[in-house]
């Protein structure tokens, strides 16, 4: 009986370890969630003014698509991550690529979510790596 129980636990764990991160699924993607995009838009406006010293904001976000999905797994990661990419048009007329990640559960006692984003060419301190590499 103990061998059967050990095999029942070990096989799914081994499969999850060998499979690596799952690819994103378009049907359950949060990439186009208006609340996520609204958060990014308002946060970018603050960052542009405070850190970049620019009077620029996001005019439009389009072509939102999932790029990678890392599911919650009991033994590997207690946080689910949905990686996304999009195209943004800024109020200065420039179009740039944007990468973002939605992490959940997050926050106090694992309630809520965290959203990190990077717009190509607007991360002068490489907080997210060269060319936003950590969010790709």
mmCIF file with all atom_site columns, C-alpha atoms in Angstrom:
data_model
loop_
_atom_site.group_PDB
_atom_site.id
_atom_site.type_symbol
_atom_site.label_atom_id
_atom_site.label_alt_id
_atom_site.label_comp_id
_atom_site.label_asym_id
_atom_site.label_entity_id
_atom_site.label_seq_id
_atom_site.pdbx_PDB_ins_code
_atom_site.Cartn_x
_atom_site.Cartn_y
_atom_site.Cartn_z
_atom_site.occupancy
_atom_site.B_iso_or_equiv
_atom_site.pdbx_formal_charge
_atom_site.auth_seq_id
_atom_site.auth_comp_id
_atom_site.auth_asym_id
_atom_site.auth_atom_id
_atom_site.pdbx_PDB_model_num
ATOM 1   C CA . UNK A 1 1   ? 0.000  0.000  0.000   1.00 0.00 ? 1   UNK A CA 1
ATOM 2   C CA . UNK A 1 2   ? 2.842  2.418  0.861   1.00 0.00 ? 2   UNK A CA 1
ATOM 3   C CA . UNK A 1 3   ? 4.458  1.844  -2.555  1.00 0.00 ? 3   UNK A CA 1
ATOM 4   C CA . UNK A 1 4   ? 1.217  2.609  -4.371  1.00 0.00 ? 4   UNK A CA 1
ATOM 5   C CA . UNK A 1 5   ? 0.741  5.817  -2.364  1.00 0.00 ? 5   UNK A CA 1
ATOM 6   C CA . UNK A 1 6   ? 4.366  6.896  -2.941  1.00 0.00 ? 6   UNK A CA 1
ATOM 7   C CA . UNK A 1 7   ? 4.009  6.263  -6.685  1.00 0.00 ? 7   UNK A CA 1
ATOM 8   C CA . UNK A 1 8   ? 0.748  8.217  -6.801  1.00 0.00 ? 8   UNK A CA 1
ATOM 9   C CA . UNK A 1 9   ? 2.519  11.252 -5.322  1.00 0.00 ? 9   UNK A CA 1
ATOM 10  C CA . UNK A 1 10  ? 5.886  10.893 -7.088  1.00 0.00 ? 10  UNK A CA 1
ATOM 11  C CA . UNK A 1 11  ? 4.633  10.452 -10.664 1.00 0.00 ? 11  UNK A CA 1
ATOM 12  C CA . UNK A 1 12  ? 2.697  13.767 -10.904 1.00 0.00 ? 12  UNK A CA 1
ATOM 13  C CA . UNK A 1 13  ? 5.543  15.595 -9.158  1.00 0.00 ? 13  UNK A CA 1
ATOM 14  C CA . UNK A 1 14  ? 8.142  14.161 -11.521 1.00 0.00 ? 14  UNK A CA 1
ATOM 15  C CA . UNK A 1 15  ? 5.973  14.959 -14.542 1.00 0.00 ? 15  UNK A CA 1
ATOM 16  C CA . UNK A 1 16  ? 5.589  18.572 -13.389 1.00 0.00 ? 16  UNK A CA 1
ATOM 17  C CA . UNK A 1 17  ? 9.335  18.931 -12.818 1.00 0.00 ? 17  UNK A CA 1
ATOM 18  C CA . UNK A 1 18  ? 10.228 17.516 -16.230 1.00 0.00 ? 18  UNK A CA 1
ATOM 19  C CA . UNK A 1 19  ? 7.569  19.449 -18.114 1.00 0.00 ? 19  UNK A CA 1
ATOM 20  C CA . UNK A 1 20  ? 8.816  22.895 -17.050 1.00 0.00 ? 20  UNK A CA 1
ATOM 21  C CA . UNK A 1 21  ? 6.614  25.947 -17.448 1.00 0.00 ? 21  UNK A CA 1
ATOM 22  C CA . UNK A 1 22  ? 3.444  25.355 -19.394 1.00 0.00 ? 22  UNK A CA 1
ATOM 23  C CA . UNK A 1 23  ? 2.663  27.390 -22.479 1.00 0.00 ? 23  UNK A CA 1
ATOM 24  C CA . UNK A 1 24  ? 0.045  30.066 -22.192 1.00 0.00 ? 24  UNK A CA 1
ATOM 25  C CA . UNK A 1 25  ? -3.508 29.248 -23.027 1.00 0.00 ? 25  UNK A CA 1
ATOM 26  C CA . UNK A 1 26  ? -5.524 31.902 -24.816 1.00 0.00 ? 26  UNK A CA 1
ATOM 27  C CA . UNK A 1 27  ? -8.843 30.859 -23.291 1.00 0.00 ? 27  UNK A CA 1
ATOM 28  C CA . UNK A 1 28  ? -7.905 31.477 -19.671 1.00 0.00 ? 28  UNK A CA 1
ATOM 29  C CA . UNK A 1 29  ? -5.571 34.407 -20.253 1.00 0.00 ? 29  UNK A CA 1
ATOM 30  C CA . UNK A 1 30  ? -5.873 37.539 -18.129 1.00 0.00 ? 30  UNK A CA 1
ATOM 31  C CA . UNK A 1 31  ? -3.746 39.556 -20.573 1.00 0.00 ? 31  UNK A CA 1
ATOM 32  C CA . UNK A 1 32  ? -6.693 41.585 -21.865 1.00 0.00 ? 32  UNK A CA 1
ATOM 33  C CA . UNK A 1 33  ? -8.391 42.103 -18.496 1.00 0.00 ? 33  UNK A CA 1
ATOM 34  C CA . UNK A 1 34  ? -9.493 45.777 -18.351 1.00 0.00 ? 34  UNK A CA 1
ATOM 35  C CA . UNK A 1 35  ? -8.514 45.994 -14.672 1.00 0.00 ? 35  UNK A CA 1
ATOM 36  C CA . UNK A 1 36  ? -4.967 44.828 -15.473 1.00 0.00 ? 36  UNK A CA 1
ATOM 37  C CA . UNK A 1 37  ? -4.625 47.250 -18.395 1.00 0.00 ? 37  UNK A CA 1
ATOM 38  C CA . UNK A 1 38  ? -6.068 50.097 -16.316 1.00 0.00 ? 38  UNK A CA 1
ATOM 39  C CA . UNK A 1 39  ? -3.549 49.423 -13.554 1.00 0.00 ? 39  UNK A CA 1
ATOM 40  C CA . UNK A 1 40  ? -0.671 49.453 -16.056 1.00 0.00 ? 40  UNK A CA 1
ATOM 41  C CA . UNK A 1 41  ? -1.899 52.694 -17.643 1.00 0.00 ? 41  UNK A CA 1
ATOM 42  C CA . UNK A 1 42  ? -2.215 54.579 -14.348 1.00 0.00 ? 42  UNK A CA 1
ATOM 43  C CA . UNK A 1 43  ? 1.048  53.210 -12.946 1.00 0.00 ? 43  UNK A CA 1
ATOM 44  C CA . UNK A 1 44  ? 2.960  54.100 -16.121 1.00 0.00 ? 44  UNK A CA 1
ATOM 45  C CA . UNK A 1 45  ? 1.736  57.692 -15.990 1.00 0.00 ? 45  UNK A CA 1
ATOM 46  C CA . UNK A 1 46  ? 3.084  58.001 -12.441 1.00 0.00 ? 46  UNK A CA 1
ATOM 47  C CA . UNK A 1 47  ? 6.417  56.350 -13.319 1.00 0.00 ? 47  UNK A CA 1
ATOM 48  C CA . UNK A 1 48  ? 6.908  58.451 -16.443 1.00 0.00 ? 48  UNK A CA 1
ATOM 49  C CA . UNK A 1 49  ? 6.482  61.660 -14.463 1.00 0.00 ? 49  UNK A CA 1
ATOM 50  C CA . UNK A 1 50  ? 8.397  60.633 -11.324 1.00 0.00 ? 50  UNK A CA 1
ATOM 51  C CA . UNK A 1 51  ? 11.245 58.506 -12.685 1.00 0.00 ? 51  UNK A CA 1
ATOM 52  C CA . UNK A 1 52  ? 11.619 59.345 -16.358 1.00 0.00 ? 52  UNK A CA 1
ATOM 53  C CA . UNK A 1 53  ? 10.789 63.042 -16.028 1.00 0.00 ? 53  UNK A CA 1
ATOM 54  C CA . UNK A 1 54  ? 8.563  62.821 -19.099 1.00 0.00 ? 54  UNK A CA 1
ATOM 55  C CA . UNK A 1 55  ? 5.058  64.092 -19.663 1.00 0.00 ? 55  UNK A CA 1
ATOM 56  C CA . UNK A 1 56  ? 3.893  60.995 -21.549 1.00 0.00 ? 56  UNK A CA 1
ATOM 57  C CA . UNK A 1 57  ? 1.202  58.425 -20.918 1.00 0.00 ? 57  UNK A CA 1
ATOM 58  C CA . UNK A 1 58  ? -0.277 55.379 -22.589 1.00 0.00 ? 58  UNK A CA 1
ATOM 59  C CA . UNK A 1 59  ? -2.761 56.297 -25.287 1.00 0.00 ? 59  UNK A CA 1
ATOM 60  C CA . UNK A 1 60  ? -3.631 52.764 -26.429 1.00 0.00 ? 60  UNK A CA 1
ATOM 61  C CA . UNK A 1 61  ? -2.789 49.155 -25.586 1.00 0.00 ? 61  UNK A CA 1
ATOM 62  C CA . UNK A 1 62  ? -3.455 46.591 -28.296 1.00 0.00 ? 62  UNK A CA 1
ATOM 63  C CA . UNK A 1 63  ? -2.488 43.151 -29.523 1.00 0.00 ? 63  UNK A CA 1
ATOM 64  C CA . UNK A 1 64  ? -2.499 41.744 -25.986 1.00 0.00 ? 64  UNK A CA 1
ATOM 65  C CA . UNK A 1 65  ? -1.479 38.103 -26.000 1.00 0.00 ? 65  UNK A CA 1
ATOM 66  C CA . UNK A 1 66  ? -0.182 35.522 -23.555 1.00 0.00 ? 66  UNK A CA 1
ATOM 67  C CA . UNK A 1 67  ? 3.435  34.518 -23.987 1.00 0.00 ? 67  UNK A CA 1
ATOM 68  C CA . UNK A 1 68  ? 4.012  32.058 -21.148 1.00 0.00 ? 68  UNK A CA 1
ATOM 69  C CA . UNK A 1 69  ? 2.124  30.527 -18.253 1.00 0.00 ? 69  UNK A CA 1
ATOM 70  C CA . UNK A 1 70  ? 3.603  29.137 -15.045 1.00 0.00 ? 70  UNK A CA 1
ATOM 71  C CA . UNK A 1 71  ? 0.878  27.368 -13.080 1.00 0.00 ? 71  UNK A CA 1
ATOM 72  C CA . UNK A 1 72  ? 0.548  27.065 -9.339  1.00 0.00 ? 72  UNK A CA 1
ATOM 73  C CA . UNK A 1 73  ? 2.117  23.799 -8.279  1.00 0.00 ? 73  UNK A CA 1
ATOM 74  C CA . UNK A 1 74  ? 1.996  22.587 -4.739  1.00 0.00 ? 74  UNK A CA 1
ATOM 75  C CA . UNK A 1 75  ? 5.637  21.495 -4.646  1.00 0.00 ? 75  UNK A CA 1
ATOM 76  C CA . UNK A 1 76  ? 7.371  23.992 -6.952  1.00 0.00 ? 76  UNK A CA 1
ATOM 77  C CA . UNK A 1 77  ? 5.690  27.398 -6.876  1.00 0.00 ? 77  UNK A CA 1
ATOM 78  C CA . UNK A 1 78  ? 2.908  28.770 -4.726  1.00 0.00 ? 78  UNK A CA 1
ATOM 79  C CA . UNK A 1 79  ? 2.346  31.631 -7.185  1.00 0.00 ? 79  UNK A CA 1
ATOM 80  C CA . UNK A 1 80  ? 0.718  31.389 -10.618 1.00 0.00 ? 80  UNK A CA 1
ATOM 81  C CA . UNK A 1 81  ? 2.315  33.619 -13.269 1.00 0.00 ? 81  UNK A CA 1
ATOM 82  C CA . UNK A 1 82  ? 0.753  34.711 -16.567 1.00 0.00 ? 82  UNK A CA 1
ATOM 83  C CA . UNK A 1 83  ? 3.297  36.414 -18.852 1.00 0.00 ? 83  UNK A CA 1
ATOM 84  C CA . UNK A 1 84  ? 1.917  38.652 -21.598 1.00 0.00 ? 84  UNK A CA 1
ATOM 85  C CA . UNK A 1 85  ? 3.038  40.982 -24.338 1.00 0.00 ? 85  UNK A CA 1
ATOM 86  C CA . UNK A 1 86  ? 1.295  43.842 -26.145 1.00 0.00 ? 86  UNK A CA 1
ATOM 87  C CA . UNK A 1 87  ? 1.890  46.932 -28.256 1.00 0.00 ? 87  UNK A CA 1
ATOM 88  C CA . UNK A 1 88  ? 1.402  50.353 -26.692 1.00 0.00 ? 88  UNK A CA 1
ATOM 89  C CA . UNK A 1 89  ? 0.992  53.698 -28.368 1.00 0.00 ? 89  UNK A CA 1
ATOM 90  C CA . UNK A 1 90  ? 2.105  56.587 -26.188 1.00 0.00 ? 90  UNK A CA 1
ATOM 91  C CA . UNK A 1 91  ? 0.794  60.142 -26.216 1.00 0.00 ? 91  UNK A CA 1
ATOM 92  C CA . UNK A 1 92  ? 4.022  61.233 -27.919 1.00 0.00 ? 92  UNK A CA 1
ATOM 93  C CA . UNK A 1 93  ? 2.950  59.125 -30.932 1.00 0.00 ? 93  UNK A CA 1
ATOM 94  C CA . UNK A 1 94  ? 5.559  56.393 -30.496 1.00 0.00 ? 94  UNK A CA 1
ATOM 95  C CA . UNK A 1 95  ? 4.605  52.734 -30.563 1.00 0.00 ? 95  UNK A CA 1
ATOM 96  C CA . UNK A 1 96  ? 6.561  50.403 -28.305 1.00 0.00 ? 96  UNK A CA 1
ATOM 97  C CA . UNK A 1 97  ? 6.463  46.763 -27.186 1.00 0.00 ? 97  UNK A CA 1
ATOM 98  C CA . UNK A 1 98  ? 5.317  46.026 -23.649 1.00 0.00 ? 98  UNK A CA 1
ATOM 99  C CA . UNK A 1 99  ? 5.788  42.897 -21.555 1.00 0.00 ? 99  UNK A CA 1
ATOM 100 C CA . UNK A 1 100 ? 3.938  42.242 -18.315 1.00 0.00 ? 100 UNK A CA 1
ATOM 101 C CA . UNK A 1 101 ? 3.318  39.522 -15.762 1.00 0.00 ? 101 UNK A CA 1
ATOM 102 C CA . UNK A 1 102 ? 0.276  38.916 -13.613 1.00 0.00 ? 102 UNK A CA 1
ATOM 103 C CA . UNK A 1 103 ? 1.078  36.990 -10.428 1.00 0.00 ? 103 UNK A CA 1
ATOM 104 C CA . UNK A 1 104 ? -1.514 35.483 -8.113  1.00 0.00 ? 104 UNK A CA 1
ATOM 105 C CA . UNK A 1 105 ? -2.214 34.793 -5.327  1.00 0.00 ? 105 UNK A CA 1
ATOM 106 C CA . UNK A 1 106 ? -0.276 37.751 -4.009  1.00 0.00 ? 106 UNK A CA 1
ATOM 107 C CA . UNK A 1 107 ? -0.559 40.341 -1.282  1.00 0.00 ? 107 UNK A CA 1
ATOM 108 C CA . UNK A 1 108 ? -1.558 39.978 2.326   1.00 0.00 ? 108 UNK A CA 1
ATOM 109 C CA . UNK A 1 109 ? -2.248 36.331 3.175   1.00 0.00 ? 109 UNK A CA 1
ATOM 110 C CA . UNK A 1 110 ? -2.108 35.382 -0.492  1.00 0.00 ? 110 UNK A CA 1
ATOM 111 C CA . UNK A 1 111 ? -5.109 37.476 -1.490  1.00 0.00 ? 111 UNK A CA 1
ATOM 112 C CA . UNK A 1 112 ? -4.988 39.579 -4.653  1.00 0.00 ? 112 UNK A CA 1
ATOM 113 C CA . UNK A 1 113 ? -2.489 39.862 -7.445  1.00 0.00 ? 113 UNK A CA 1
ATOM 114 C CA . UNK A 1 114 ? 0.698  41.630 -8.448  1.00 0.00 ? 114 UNK A CA 1
ATOM 115 C CA . UNK A 1 115 ? 1.315  43.164 -11.870 1.00 0.00 ? 115 UNK A CA 1
ATOM 116 C CA . UNK A 1 116 ? 4.762  44.080 -13.152 1.00 0.00 ? 116 UNK A CA 1
ATOM 117 C CA . UNK A 1 117 ? 5.351  45.616 -16.591 1.00 0.00 ? 117 UNK A CA 1
ATOM 118 C CA . UNK A 1 118 ? 8.098  46.977 -18.783 1.00 0.00 ? 118 UNK A CA 1
ATOM 119 C CA . UNK A 1 119 ? 7.826  49.095 -21.924 1.00 0.00 ? 119 UNK A CA 1
ATOM 120 C CA . UNK A 1 120 ? 10.676 48.658 -24.403 1.00 0.00 ? 120 UNK A CA 1
ATOM 121 C CA . UNK A 1 121 ? 13.129 51.550 -24.371 1.00 0.00 ? 121 UNK A CA 1
ATOM 122 C CA . UNK A 1 122 ? 11.657 53.084 -21.195 1.00 0.00 ? 122 UNK A CA 1
ATOM 123 C CA . UNK A 1 123 ? 13.574 51.146 -18.537 1.00 0.00 ? 123 UNK A CA 1
ATOM 124 C CA . UNK A 1 124 ? 16.821 53.165 -18.366 1.00 0.00 ? 124 UNK A CA 1
ATOM 125 C CA . UNK A 1 125 ? 18.044 51.418 -15.199 1.00 0.00 ? 125 UNK A CA 1
ATOM 126 C CA . UNK A 1 126 ? 17.317 47.929 -16.597 1.00 0.00 ? 126 UNK A CA 1
ATOM 127 C CA . UNK A 1 127 ? 15.148 47.036 -13.612 1.00 0.00 ? 127 UNK A CA 1
ATOM 128 C CA . UNK A 1 128 ? 13.681 44.213 -15.706 1.00 0.00 ? 128 UNK A CA 1
ATOM 129 C CA . UNK A 1 129 ? 16.938 43.334 -17.442 1.00 0.00 ? 129 UNK A CA 1
ATOM 130 C CA . UNK A 1 130 ? 18.196 44.393 -20.848 1.00 0.00 ? 130 UNK A CA 1
ATOM 131 C CA . UNK A 1 131 ? 15.238 44.922 -23.185 1.00 0.00 ? 131 UNK A CA 1
ATOM 132 C CA . UNK A 1 132 ? 12.770 43.837 -20.466 1.00 0.00 ? 132 UNK A CA 1
ATOM 133 C CA . UNK A 1 133 ? 14.180 40.277 -20.605 1.00 0.00 ? 133 UNK A CA 1
ATOM 134 C CA . UNK A 1 134 ? 12.935 39.140 -17.182 1.00 0.00 ? 134 UNK A CA 1
ATOM 135 C CA . UNK A 1 135 ? 9.300  39.674 -18.222 1.00 0.00 ? 135 UNK A CA 1
ATOM 136 C CA . UNK A 1 136 ? 9.497  38.010 -21.638 1.00 0.00 ? 136 UNK A CA 1
#
